[in-house]
Every structure is written in structure tokens, then in C-alpha cells.
Tab-separated table of C-alpha atoms in Angstrom:
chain	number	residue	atom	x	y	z
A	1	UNK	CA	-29.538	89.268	5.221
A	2	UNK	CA	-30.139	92.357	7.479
A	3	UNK	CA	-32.770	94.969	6.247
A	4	UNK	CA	-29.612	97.422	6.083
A	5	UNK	CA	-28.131	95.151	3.887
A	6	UNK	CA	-30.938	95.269	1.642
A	7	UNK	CA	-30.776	99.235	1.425
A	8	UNK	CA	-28.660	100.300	-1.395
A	9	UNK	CA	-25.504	102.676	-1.046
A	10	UNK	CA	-27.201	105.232	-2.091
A	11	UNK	CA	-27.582	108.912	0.158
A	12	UNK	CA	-31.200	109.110	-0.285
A	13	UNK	CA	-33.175	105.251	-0.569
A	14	UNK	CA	-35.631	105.325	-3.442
A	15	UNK	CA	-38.593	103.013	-4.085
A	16	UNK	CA	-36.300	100.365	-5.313
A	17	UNK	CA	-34.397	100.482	-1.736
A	18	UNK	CA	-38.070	99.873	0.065
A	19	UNK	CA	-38.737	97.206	-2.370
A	20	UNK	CA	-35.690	95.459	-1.598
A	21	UNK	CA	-36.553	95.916	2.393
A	22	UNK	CA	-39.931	93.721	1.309
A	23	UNK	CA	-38.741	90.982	-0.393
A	24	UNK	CA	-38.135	88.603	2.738
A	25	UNK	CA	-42.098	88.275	2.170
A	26	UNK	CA	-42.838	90.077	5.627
A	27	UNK	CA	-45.507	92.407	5.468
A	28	UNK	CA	-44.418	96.210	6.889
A	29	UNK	CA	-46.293	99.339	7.921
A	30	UNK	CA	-45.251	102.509	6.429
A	31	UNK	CA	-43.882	103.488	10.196
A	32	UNK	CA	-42.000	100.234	10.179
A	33	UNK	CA	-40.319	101.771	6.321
A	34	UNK	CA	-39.587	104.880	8.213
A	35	UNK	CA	-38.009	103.489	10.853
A	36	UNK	CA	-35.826	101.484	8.743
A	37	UNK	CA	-34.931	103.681	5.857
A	38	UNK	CA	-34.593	106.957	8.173
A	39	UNK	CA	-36.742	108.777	5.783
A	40	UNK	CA	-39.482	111.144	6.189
A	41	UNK	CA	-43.318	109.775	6.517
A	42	UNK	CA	-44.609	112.013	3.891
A	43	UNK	CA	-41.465	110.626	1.904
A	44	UNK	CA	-42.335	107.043	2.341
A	45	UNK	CA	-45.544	107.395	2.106
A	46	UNK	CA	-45.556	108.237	-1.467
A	47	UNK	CA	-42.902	106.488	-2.371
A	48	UNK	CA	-45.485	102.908	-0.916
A	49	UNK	CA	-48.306	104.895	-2.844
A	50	UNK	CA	-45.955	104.606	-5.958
A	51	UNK	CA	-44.846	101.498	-5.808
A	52	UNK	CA	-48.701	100.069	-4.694
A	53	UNK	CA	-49.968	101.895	-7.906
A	54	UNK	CA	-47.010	100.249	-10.135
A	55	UNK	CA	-48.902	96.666	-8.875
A	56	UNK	CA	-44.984	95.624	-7.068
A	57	UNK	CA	-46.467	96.197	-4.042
A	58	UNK	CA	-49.854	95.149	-2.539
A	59	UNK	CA	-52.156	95.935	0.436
A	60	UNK	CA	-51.403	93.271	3.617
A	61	UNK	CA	-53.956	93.687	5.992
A	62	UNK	CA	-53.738	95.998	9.021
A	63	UNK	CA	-50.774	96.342	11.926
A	64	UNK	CA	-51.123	96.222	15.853
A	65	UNK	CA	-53.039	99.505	16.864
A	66	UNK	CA	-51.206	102.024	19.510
A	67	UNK	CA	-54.910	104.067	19.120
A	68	UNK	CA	-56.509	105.408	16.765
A	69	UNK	CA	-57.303	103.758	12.973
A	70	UNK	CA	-54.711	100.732	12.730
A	71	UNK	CA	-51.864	101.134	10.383
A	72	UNK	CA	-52.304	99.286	7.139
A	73	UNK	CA	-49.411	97.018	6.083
A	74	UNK	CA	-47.766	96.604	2.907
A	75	UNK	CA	-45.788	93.585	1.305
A	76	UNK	CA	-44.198	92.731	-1.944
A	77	UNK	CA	-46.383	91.496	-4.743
A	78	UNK	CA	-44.523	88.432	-6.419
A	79	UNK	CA	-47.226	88.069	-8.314
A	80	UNK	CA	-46.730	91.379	-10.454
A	81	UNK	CA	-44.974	90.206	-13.374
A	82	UNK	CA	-43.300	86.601	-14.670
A	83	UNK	CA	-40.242	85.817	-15.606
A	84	UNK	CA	-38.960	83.473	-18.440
A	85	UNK	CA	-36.331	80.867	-17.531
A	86	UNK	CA	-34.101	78.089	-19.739
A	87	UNK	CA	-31.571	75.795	-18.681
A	88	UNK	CA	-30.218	73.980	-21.997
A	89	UNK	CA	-27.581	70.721	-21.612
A	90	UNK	CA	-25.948	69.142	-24.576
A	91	UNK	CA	-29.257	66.799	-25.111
A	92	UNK	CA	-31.985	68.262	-22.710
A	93	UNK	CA	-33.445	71.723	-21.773
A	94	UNK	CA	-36.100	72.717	-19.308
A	95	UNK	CA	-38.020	76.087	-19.884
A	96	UNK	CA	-40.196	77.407	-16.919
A	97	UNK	CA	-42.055	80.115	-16.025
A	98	UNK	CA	-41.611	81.746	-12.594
A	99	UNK	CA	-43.077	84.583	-10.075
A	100	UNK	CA	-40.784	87.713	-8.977
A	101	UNK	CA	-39.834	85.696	-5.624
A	102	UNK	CA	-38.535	82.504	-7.669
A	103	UNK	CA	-41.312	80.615	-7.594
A	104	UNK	CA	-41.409	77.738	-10.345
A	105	UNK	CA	-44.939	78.040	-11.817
A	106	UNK	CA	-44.788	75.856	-14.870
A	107	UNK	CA	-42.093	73.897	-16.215
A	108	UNK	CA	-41.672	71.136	-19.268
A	109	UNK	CA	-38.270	69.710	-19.805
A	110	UNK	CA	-37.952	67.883	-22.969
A	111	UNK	CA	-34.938	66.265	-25.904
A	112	UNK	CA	-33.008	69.032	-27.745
A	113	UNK	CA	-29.893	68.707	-29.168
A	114	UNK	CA	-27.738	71.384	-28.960
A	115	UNK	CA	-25.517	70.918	-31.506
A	116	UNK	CA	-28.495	71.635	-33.925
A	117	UNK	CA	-27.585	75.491	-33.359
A	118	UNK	CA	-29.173	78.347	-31.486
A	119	UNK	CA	-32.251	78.633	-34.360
A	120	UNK	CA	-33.395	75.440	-33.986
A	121	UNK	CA	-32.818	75.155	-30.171
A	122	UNK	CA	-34.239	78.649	-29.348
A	123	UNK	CA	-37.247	78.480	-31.182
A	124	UNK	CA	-38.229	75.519	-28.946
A	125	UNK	CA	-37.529	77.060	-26.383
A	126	UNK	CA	-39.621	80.144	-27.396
A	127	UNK	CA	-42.378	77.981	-28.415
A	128	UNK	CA	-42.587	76.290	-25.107
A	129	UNK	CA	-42.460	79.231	-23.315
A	130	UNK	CA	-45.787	80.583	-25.539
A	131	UNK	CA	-46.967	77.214	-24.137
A	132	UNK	CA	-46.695	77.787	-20.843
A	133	UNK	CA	-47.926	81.022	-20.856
A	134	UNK	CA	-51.073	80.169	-22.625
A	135	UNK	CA	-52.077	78.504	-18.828
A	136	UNK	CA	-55.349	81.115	-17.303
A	137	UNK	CA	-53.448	81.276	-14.286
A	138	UNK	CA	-51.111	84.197	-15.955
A	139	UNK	CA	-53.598	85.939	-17.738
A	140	UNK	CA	-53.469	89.490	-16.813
A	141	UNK	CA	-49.518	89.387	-16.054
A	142	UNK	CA	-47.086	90.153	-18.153
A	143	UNK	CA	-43.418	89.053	-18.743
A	144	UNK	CA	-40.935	91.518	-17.218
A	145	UNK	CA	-37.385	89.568	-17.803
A	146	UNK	CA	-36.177	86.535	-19.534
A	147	UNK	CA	-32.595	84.171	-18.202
A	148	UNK	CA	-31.328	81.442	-20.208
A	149	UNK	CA	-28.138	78.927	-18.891
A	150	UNK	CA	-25.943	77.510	-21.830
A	151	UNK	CA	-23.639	74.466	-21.428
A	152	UNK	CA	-20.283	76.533	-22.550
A	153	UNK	CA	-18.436	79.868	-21.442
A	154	UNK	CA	-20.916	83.157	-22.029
A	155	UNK	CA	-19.569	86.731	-22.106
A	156	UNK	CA	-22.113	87.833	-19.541
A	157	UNK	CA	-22.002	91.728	-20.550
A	158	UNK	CA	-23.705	90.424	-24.003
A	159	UNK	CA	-24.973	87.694	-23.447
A	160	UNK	CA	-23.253	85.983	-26.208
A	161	UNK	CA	-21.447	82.327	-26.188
A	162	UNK	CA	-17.695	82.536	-26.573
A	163	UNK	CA	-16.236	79.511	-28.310
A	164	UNK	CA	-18.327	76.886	-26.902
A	165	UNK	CA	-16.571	73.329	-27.153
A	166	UNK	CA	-20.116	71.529	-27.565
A	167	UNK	CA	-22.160	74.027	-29.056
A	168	UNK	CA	-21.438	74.279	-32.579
A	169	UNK	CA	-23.132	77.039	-34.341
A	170	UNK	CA	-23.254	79.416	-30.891
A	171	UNK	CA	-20.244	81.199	-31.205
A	172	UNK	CA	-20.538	84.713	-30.469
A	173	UNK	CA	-24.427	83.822	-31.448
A	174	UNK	CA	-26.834	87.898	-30.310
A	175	UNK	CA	-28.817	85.037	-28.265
A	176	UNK	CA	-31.089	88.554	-26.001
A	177	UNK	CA	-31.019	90.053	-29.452
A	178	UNK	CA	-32.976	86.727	-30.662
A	179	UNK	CA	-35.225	86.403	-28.229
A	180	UNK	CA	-36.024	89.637	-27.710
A	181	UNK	CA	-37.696	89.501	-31.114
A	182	UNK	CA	-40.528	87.442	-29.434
A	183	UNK	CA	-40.195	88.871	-25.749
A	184	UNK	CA	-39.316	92.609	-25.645
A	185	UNK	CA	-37.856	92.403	-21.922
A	186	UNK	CA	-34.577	91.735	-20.792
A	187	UNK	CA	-32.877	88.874	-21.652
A	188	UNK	CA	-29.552	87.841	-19.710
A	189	UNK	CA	-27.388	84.497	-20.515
A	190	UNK	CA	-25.079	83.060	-18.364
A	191	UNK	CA	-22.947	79.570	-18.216
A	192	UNK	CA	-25.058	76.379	-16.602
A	193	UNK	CA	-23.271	76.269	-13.998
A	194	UNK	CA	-23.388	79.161	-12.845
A	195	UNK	CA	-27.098	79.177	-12.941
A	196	UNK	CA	-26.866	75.681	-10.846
A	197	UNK	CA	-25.007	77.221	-8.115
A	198	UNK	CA	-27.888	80.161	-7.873
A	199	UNK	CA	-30.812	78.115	-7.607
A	200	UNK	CA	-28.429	75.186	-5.201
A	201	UNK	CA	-28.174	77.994	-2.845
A	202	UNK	CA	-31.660	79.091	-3.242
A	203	UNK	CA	-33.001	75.625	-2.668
A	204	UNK	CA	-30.972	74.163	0.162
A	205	UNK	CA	-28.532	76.208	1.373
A	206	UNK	CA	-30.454	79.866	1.471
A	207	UNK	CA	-27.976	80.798	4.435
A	208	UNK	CA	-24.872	79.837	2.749
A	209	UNK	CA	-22.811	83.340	1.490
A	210	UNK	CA	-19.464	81.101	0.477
A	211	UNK	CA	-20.259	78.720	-1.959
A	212	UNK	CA	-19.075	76.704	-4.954
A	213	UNK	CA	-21.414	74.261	-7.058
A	214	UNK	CA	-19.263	71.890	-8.675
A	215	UNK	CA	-20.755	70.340	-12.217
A	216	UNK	CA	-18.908	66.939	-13.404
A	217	UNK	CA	-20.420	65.473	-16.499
A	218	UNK	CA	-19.205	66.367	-20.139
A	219	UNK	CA	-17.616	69.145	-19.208
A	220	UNK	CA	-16.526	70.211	-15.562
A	221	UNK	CA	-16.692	73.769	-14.661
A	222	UNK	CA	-17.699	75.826	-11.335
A	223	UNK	CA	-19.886	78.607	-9.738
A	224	UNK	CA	-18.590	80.241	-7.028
A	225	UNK	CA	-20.639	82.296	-4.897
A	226	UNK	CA	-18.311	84.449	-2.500
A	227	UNK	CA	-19.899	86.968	-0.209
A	228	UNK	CA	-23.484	85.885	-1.316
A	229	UNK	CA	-22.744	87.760	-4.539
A	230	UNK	CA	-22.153	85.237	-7.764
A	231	UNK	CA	-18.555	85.702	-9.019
A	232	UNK	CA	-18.120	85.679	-12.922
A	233	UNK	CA	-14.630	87.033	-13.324
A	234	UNK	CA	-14.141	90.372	-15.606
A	235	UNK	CA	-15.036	88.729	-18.607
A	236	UNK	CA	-18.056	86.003	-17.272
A	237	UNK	CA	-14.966	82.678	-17.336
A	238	UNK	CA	-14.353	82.075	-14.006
A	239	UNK	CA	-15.165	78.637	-12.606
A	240	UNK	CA	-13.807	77.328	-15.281
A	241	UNK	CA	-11.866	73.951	-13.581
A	242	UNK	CA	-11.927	72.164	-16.825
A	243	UNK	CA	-8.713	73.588	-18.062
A	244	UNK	CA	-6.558	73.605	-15.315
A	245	UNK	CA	-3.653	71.483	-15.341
A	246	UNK	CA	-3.859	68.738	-12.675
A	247	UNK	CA	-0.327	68.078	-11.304
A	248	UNK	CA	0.839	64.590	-10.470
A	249	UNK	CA	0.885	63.125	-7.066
A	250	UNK	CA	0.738	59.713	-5.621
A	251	UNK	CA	-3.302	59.836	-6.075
A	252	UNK	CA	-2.829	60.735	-9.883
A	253	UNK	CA	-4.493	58.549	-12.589
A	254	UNK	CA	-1.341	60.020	-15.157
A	255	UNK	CA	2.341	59.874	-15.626
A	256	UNK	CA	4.774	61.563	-13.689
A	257	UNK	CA	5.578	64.755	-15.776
A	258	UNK	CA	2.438	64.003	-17.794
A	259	UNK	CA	0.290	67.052	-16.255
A	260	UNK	CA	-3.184	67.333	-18.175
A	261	UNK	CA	-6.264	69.159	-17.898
A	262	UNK	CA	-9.082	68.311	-15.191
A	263	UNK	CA	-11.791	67.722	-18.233
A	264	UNK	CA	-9.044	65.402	-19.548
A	265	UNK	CA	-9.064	62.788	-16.714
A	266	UNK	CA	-12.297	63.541	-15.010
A	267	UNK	CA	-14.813	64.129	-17.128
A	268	UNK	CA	-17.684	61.703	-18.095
A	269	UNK	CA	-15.882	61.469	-21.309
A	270	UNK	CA	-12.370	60.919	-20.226
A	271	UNK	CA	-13.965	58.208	-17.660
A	272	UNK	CA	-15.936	56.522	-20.662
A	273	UNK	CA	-12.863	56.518	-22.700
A	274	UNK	CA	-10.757	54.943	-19.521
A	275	UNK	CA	-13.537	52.416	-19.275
A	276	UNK	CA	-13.503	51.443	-23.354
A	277	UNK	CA	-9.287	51.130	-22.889
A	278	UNK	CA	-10.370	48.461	-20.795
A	279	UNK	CA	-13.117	47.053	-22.890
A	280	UNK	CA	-16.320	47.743	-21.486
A	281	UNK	CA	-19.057	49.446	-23.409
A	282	UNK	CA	-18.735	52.984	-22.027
A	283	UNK	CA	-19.619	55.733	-24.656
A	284	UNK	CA	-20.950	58.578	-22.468
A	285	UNK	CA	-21.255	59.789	-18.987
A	286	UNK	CA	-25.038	58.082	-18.538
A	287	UNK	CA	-22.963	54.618	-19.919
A	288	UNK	CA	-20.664	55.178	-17.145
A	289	UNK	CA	-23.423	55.781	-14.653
A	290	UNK	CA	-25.132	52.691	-15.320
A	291	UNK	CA	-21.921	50.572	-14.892
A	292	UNK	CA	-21.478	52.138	-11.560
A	293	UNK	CA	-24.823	51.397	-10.599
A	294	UNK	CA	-24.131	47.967	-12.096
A	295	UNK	CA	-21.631	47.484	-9.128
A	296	UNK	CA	-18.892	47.381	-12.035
A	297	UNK	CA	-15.581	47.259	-10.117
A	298	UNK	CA	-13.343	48.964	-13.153
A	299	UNK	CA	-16.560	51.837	-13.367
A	300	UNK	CA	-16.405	52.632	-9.471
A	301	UNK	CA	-12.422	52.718	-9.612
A	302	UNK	CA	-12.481	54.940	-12.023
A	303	UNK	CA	-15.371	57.200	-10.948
A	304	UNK	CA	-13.260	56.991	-7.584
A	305	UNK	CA	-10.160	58.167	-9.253
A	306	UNK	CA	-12.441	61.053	-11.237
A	307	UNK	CA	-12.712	62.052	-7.843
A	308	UNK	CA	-9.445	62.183	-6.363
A	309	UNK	CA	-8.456	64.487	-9.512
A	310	UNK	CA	-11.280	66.676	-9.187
A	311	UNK	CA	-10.045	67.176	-5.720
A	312	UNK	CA	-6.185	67.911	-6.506
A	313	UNK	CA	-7.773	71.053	-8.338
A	314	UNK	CA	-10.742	71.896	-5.421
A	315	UNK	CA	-7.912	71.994	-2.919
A	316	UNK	CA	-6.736	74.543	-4.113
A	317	UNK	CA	-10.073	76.717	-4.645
A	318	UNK	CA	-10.982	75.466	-0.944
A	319	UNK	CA	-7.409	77.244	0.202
A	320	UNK	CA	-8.013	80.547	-1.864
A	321	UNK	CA	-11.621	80.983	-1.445
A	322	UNK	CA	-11.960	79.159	1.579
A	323	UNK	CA	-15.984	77.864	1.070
A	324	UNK	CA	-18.459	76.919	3.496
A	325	UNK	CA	-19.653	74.198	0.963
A	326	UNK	CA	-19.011	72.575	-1.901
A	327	UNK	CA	-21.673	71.021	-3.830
A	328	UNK	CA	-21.373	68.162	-6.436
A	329	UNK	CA	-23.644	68.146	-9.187
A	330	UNK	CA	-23.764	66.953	-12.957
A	331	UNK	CA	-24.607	63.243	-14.598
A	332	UNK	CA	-21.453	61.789	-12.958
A	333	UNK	CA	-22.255	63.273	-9.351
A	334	UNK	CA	-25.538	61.059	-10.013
A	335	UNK	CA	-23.761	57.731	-9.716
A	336	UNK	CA	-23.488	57.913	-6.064
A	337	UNK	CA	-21.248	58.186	-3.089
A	338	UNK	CA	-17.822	57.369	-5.473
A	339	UNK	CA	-17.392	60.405	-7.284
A	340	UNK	CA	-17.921	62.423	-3.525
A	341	UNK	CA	-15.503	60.051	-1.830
A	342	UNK	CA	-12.942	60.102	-3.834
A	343	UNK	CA	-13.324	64.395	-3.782
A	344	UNK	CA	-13.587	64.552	-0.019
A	345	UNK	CA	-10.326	62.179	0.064
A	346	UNK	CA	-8.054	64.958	-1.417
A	347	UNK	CA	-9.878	67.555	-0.462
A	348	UNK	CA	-9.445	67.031	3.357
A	349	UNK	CA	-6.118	65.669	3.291
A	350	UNK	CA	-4.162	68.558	0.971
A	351	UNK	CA	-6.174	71.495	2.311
A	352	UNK	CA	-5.473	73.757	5.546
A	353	UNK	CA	-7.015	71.920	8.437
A	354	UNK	CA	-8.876	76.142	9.137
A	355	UNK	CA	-10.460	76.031	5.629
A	356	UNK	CA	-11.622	72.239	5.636
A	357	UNK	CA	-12.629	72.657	10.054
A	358	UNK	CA	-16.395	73.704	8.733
A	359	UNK	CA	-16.067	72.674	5.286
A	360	UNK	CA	-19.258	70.313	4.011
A	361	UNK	CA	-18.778	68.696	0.246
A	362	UNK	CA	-22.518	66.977	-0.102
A	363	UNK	CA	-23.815	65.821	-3.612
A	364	UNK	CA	-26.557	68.259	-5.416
A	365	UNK	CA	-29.993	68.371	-3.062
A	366	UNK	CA	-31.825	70.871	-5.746
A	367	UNK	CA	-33.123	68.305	-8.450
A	368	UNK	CA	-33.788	68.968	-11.551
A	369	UNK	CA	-35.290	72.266	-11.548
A	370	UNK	CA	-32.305	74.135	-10.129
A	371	UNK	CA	-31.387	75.326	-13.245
A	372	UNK	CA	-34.371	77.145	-14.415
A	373	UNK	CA	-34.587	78.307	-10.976
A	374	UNK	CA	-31.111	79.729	-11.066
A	375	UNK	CA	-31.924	81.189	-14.571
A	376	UNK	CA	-35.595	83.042	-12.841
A	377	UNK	CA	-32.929	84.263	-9.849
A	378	UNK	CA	-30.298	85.703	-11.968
A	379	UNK	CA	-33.018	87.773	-13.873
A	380	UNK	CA	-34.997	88.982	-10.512
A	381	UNK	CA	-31.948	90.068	-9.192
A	382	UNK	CA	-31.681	92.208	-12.354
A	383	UNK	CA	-34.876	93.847	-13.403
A	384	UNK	CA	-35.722	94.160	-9.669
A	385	UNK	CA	-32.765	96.253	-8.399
A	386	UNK	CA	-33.324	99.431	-6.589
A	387	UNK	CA	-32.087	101.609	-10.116
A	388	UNK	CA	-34.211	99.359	-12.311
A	389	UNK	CA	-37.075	99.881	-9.873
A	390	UNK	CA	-36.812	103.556	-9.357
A	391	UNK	CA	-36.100	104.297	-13.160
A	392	UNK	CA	-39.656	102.216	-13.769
A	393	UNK	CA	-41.567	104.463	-10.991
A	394	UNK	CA	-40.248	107.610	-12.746
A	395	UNK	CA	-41.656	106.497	-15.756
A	396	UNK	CA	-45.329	105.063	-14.266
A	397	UNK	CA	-44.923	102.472	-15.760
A	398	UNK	CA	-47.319	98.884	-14.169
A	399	UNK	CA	-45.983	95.876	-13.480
A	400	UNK	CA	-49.192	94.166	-14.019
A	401	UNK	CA	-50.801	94.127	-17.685
């Protein structure tokens, strides 16, 4: 990204727009902040003042001399507040606590069950998160922004989990209100996987502006990233490849006439339940993992297949969004090379040969911390934009405890 890019649209750039010119981690002198924001000296000068007094921005040292005193340099202070971060599955969560540049600085991933209902689940999560915090290393800092990822659909405006097929107990659940009881800050929720394809692209493909992370386990949904910007749809449902209807063709696994839904046929559940037909003890997505990585013949067929259907549907998002990548991640995506064959297969063949000429479909590369990660970016990105920033200057308010 281009400093100009990082400048907001607005006439006049604030604090918040010099901020965002710092956060590539390069140290600047206040000349260098003229020069790039077109404002005056005395303008940016106590705008830096500000913003070094607020604790977001710290002292760097001293630039090249042209005579005279040498200018001193200023860089963005990561360091100046935390940030809380969850990623919750059906059976395990991970809570972390990162920096302001996405740093992971303490993590624990342990058992939950989700099913037990937000209570239960948050209040480990909460508790953990006092856990972490308790470490010397943050004393002195305080928490500026909490992010949470949820295994079902989220009305992002609130927050709040719509319906959630595997989350009984969630629905329409004031999870910020909830946690903001413990952790006055703000508190944004957001679907899994769109939280996945966040920290992906933070982790191994930083350059990448046209993505879409790909999650294939109990469920099967999608983050797309278009333009560098994370899309969510008007409502916070888009991505959501489960429910589309899968036509037939000579790769399908169904019927002629018999169109079902992706989750339906590809899922680590619809696999499992292919595999039992057939009489092999297959219960889950990690049973069908293991008989893949058995060598099971029926497993890899079918994990294969799971494959070619999930790639009837991303031909289609490959032809109207036309990505740079596609990433595969979820329990199923962990059984190997089958479930990414059998994608690239369709995916090649049905789509325009201009979309597919750069195209790259690679398995998941960000382990399991991309999640939390994700969560920690989707919140920086929040409490650190230029508005957010200038509206905290106005008040003199410290980042810093």
C-alpha cells in the first residue's frame, strides 16, 4: 500500500491520517509527514506532539542532517495498548492477546464445547484472557479493543449470531454487550471464517488484495477479500458456500436432477456419512481425516469427490470475483493433497482460462493461530482508524495506562 493510500478521504488529514502513514513500522521525520500529507509544519508538528503525548506514537532516534541539529524521527508505538482476540470452533477455542501491529503475544488454546451456550463458553474465554493478562510483560498497558470469531453467520453491525446451525443457545445472543461487562472497550464479532481469511492474508500472502479463504470442515463457508478490503455483504452473510445448490455434471457425486447444497455433499459430515453408507467407522470430519491418512481408498475417493463439488461452486466465485488466490483451510483441508486436487480439477477446467492464467489454490500456510490473529486485525483496523484516532486526541485521552 502507497502512503497516499493510507491518507484518508478526508480535505484536511488529522492525526489519525499520520498514524495510518506510520504503521508500515518505518520511522519518519516530521519534514518527511509534511511532505507527504501536504500540510503545514507548525500543523504537523502538533499534530506528532499530540499523538507522542497520547503514547501511539514514540520517539525513533534522529534523521540524516542537511545542517544544523538533526531532525528527530517518529514511528508508531505498537506497544501502546493490547488487544483481546478469540477464535471459537464447535469443540476448541484459542484466546490471545496481541500488540496494535498484530503481534501474537500470548495465546492458550484449549476444549470448549460450544453447544454449552455463550455463558459457559464466554466466561472461559474471559477468564483466560484475565490469565493472560496477569503476565508482567503488560503491566502498564491497557486493553483498547476486543474481536471474537464464531463458527456460524454474525450480523456484524451488532455483533450478534443469527441462527447459528451448531451453536445452540447463540441466537441473536448481545455477545459485545457481555463482554463488555468485564472489558469496557470495543468488542466486534464476526464469522470464523472470515477472521481466517484476515490473518491468511496477514501471514502469507501480505501482498495479496483479491482473496478468498476457503474453510471445509463441519460447515463450509468463505471470506473473500476483494480490493484488500474484507467483504461481508449488507447484512455480514456473504461467503456463505454452504447453501448453494451444486448443479449436476459428469463430476457430480448426486443424481441427475437431484441438485443439493455444497454442505450437503462436501462437508466433513456429509463425507463421514458417505463413508458409514459404506461401512467404515466415520463419525466426524477428524474420523475422516484419519482414514485418509490411513491410505483408505473409499476415504481418499470421497475426500477427492468433496473436492470436485467444492469446485463446481468456486468456479463460479473464481469467474465473478476473479481472485488471485484461493486458500483451503478447515479439518478436511488437513488431510492432504485430495481435498486440493480434486478443487483445482474443476476449478481450472470450468473457469475462464483469464481468471484461472494467475490463479494459485494452495492449502492454509497460517497454522493455528490465524484465527486469533484475524480476530486482533479486524479490531486494529477498527479502534485505530483515522476518526477513532482523531476523536481520542480531541479528547486527551492515553493509550498507555
Amino acid at each position: 500500500m502507497s502512503d497516499a493510500d493510507r491518507l484518508s478521504a478526508s480535505a484536511t488529514p488529522g492525526a489519525g491520517d499520520i498514524v495510518q502513514l506510520l504503521l508500515d513500522g518505518q520511522a519518519r521525520t516530521k519534514a518527511d509527514l509534511v511532505h507527504l500529507t501536504g500540510l503545514a509544519r507548525s500543523t504537523v508538528s502538533s499534530r506528532v506532539d499530540a499523538l507522542v503525548a497520547s503514547g501511539l506514537v514514540s520517539l525513533a532516534g534522529e534523521g540524516a542532517s542537511t545542517g544544523g541539529r538533526p531532525p528527530s524521527r517518529v514511528a508508531f508505538n505498537p506497544r501502546a495498548g493490547l488487544i483481546l482476540a478469540a477464535d471459537l470452533g464447535a469443540s476448541h477455542g484459542t484466546a490471545a492477546v496481541s500488540d496494535l501491529a498484530g503481534n501474537i503475544l500470548a495465546a492458550s488454546r484449549d476444549r470448549i464445547d460450544i453447544a454449552a451456550g455463550p455463558v459457559v463458553v464466554l466466561d472461559a474465554i474471559l477468564d483466560e484472557w484475565r490469565r493472560l493478562l496477569r503476565d508482567e510483560r503488560f503491566d502498564g498497558i491497557r486493553v483498547v479493543g476486543a474481536g471474537i470469531g464464531v463458527p456460524g453467520p454474525v450480523e456484524h453491525s451488532t455483533g450478534r449470531p443469527y441462527n447459528p446451525p451448531i451453536m445452540p443457545g447463540w441466537d441473536r445472543f448481545d455477545v459485545p454487550e457481555y463482554v463488555r461487562r468485564s472489558f469496557e472497550v470495543p468488542v466486534l464479532v464476526d464469522n470464523d471464517v472470515n477472521i481466517l481469511a484476515l490473518g491468511e492474508q496477514a501471514t502469507s500472502f501480505p501482498d495479496a488484495t483479491n482473496l478468498v479463504f476457503v474453510k471445509v470442515a463441519t460447515g463450509i463457508g468463505a471470506g473473500i477479500i476483494v480490493g484488500g478490503h474484507l467483504q461481508r455483504g449488507a447484512q455480514g452473510s456473504a461467503g456463505d458456500l454452504g447453501h448453494v445448490r451444486v448443479p449436476h455434471s459428469a463430476d457430480s457425486s448426486h443424481e441427475p436432477g437431484e441438485e443439493r447444497d455444497l454442505e450437503a455433499l462436501a462437508s466433513g459430515s456429509a463425507i463421514a456419512e458417505a463413508l458409514r453408507a459404506q461401512g467404515l467407522p466415520a463419525q466426524n470430519s477428524s474420523d475422516v481425516v484419519e482414514l485418509v491418512r490411513a491410505g483408505n481408498a473409499a476415504a481418499i475417493d470421497a475426500t477427492r469427490q468433496a473436492g470436485r463439488d467444492v469446485g463446481e461452486v468456486l468456479a463460479t466465485v473464481v469467474n465473478l470475483l476473479n481472485p488471485s488466490i484461493i486458500v483451503l483451510g478447515g479439518s478436511i483441508a488437513g488431510a492432504g493433497e485430495h481435498l486440493l486436487a480434486g478443487v483445482r480439477e474443476v476449478v481450472y477446467r470450468r473457469s475462464i482460462p483469464l481468471a484461472t492464467q494467475h490463479l494459485s489454490i494452495v492449502q492454509t500456510q497460517a497454522g493455528d493461530r490465524a484465527g486469533v490473529l484475524g480476530a486482533a486485525i479486524m479490531v486494529i483496523r477498527e479502534v485505530l482508524s483515522p476518526a477513532n484516532i482523531d476523536a481520542a486526541i480531541a479528547a486527551d485521552e492515553r493509550w498507555s495506562a
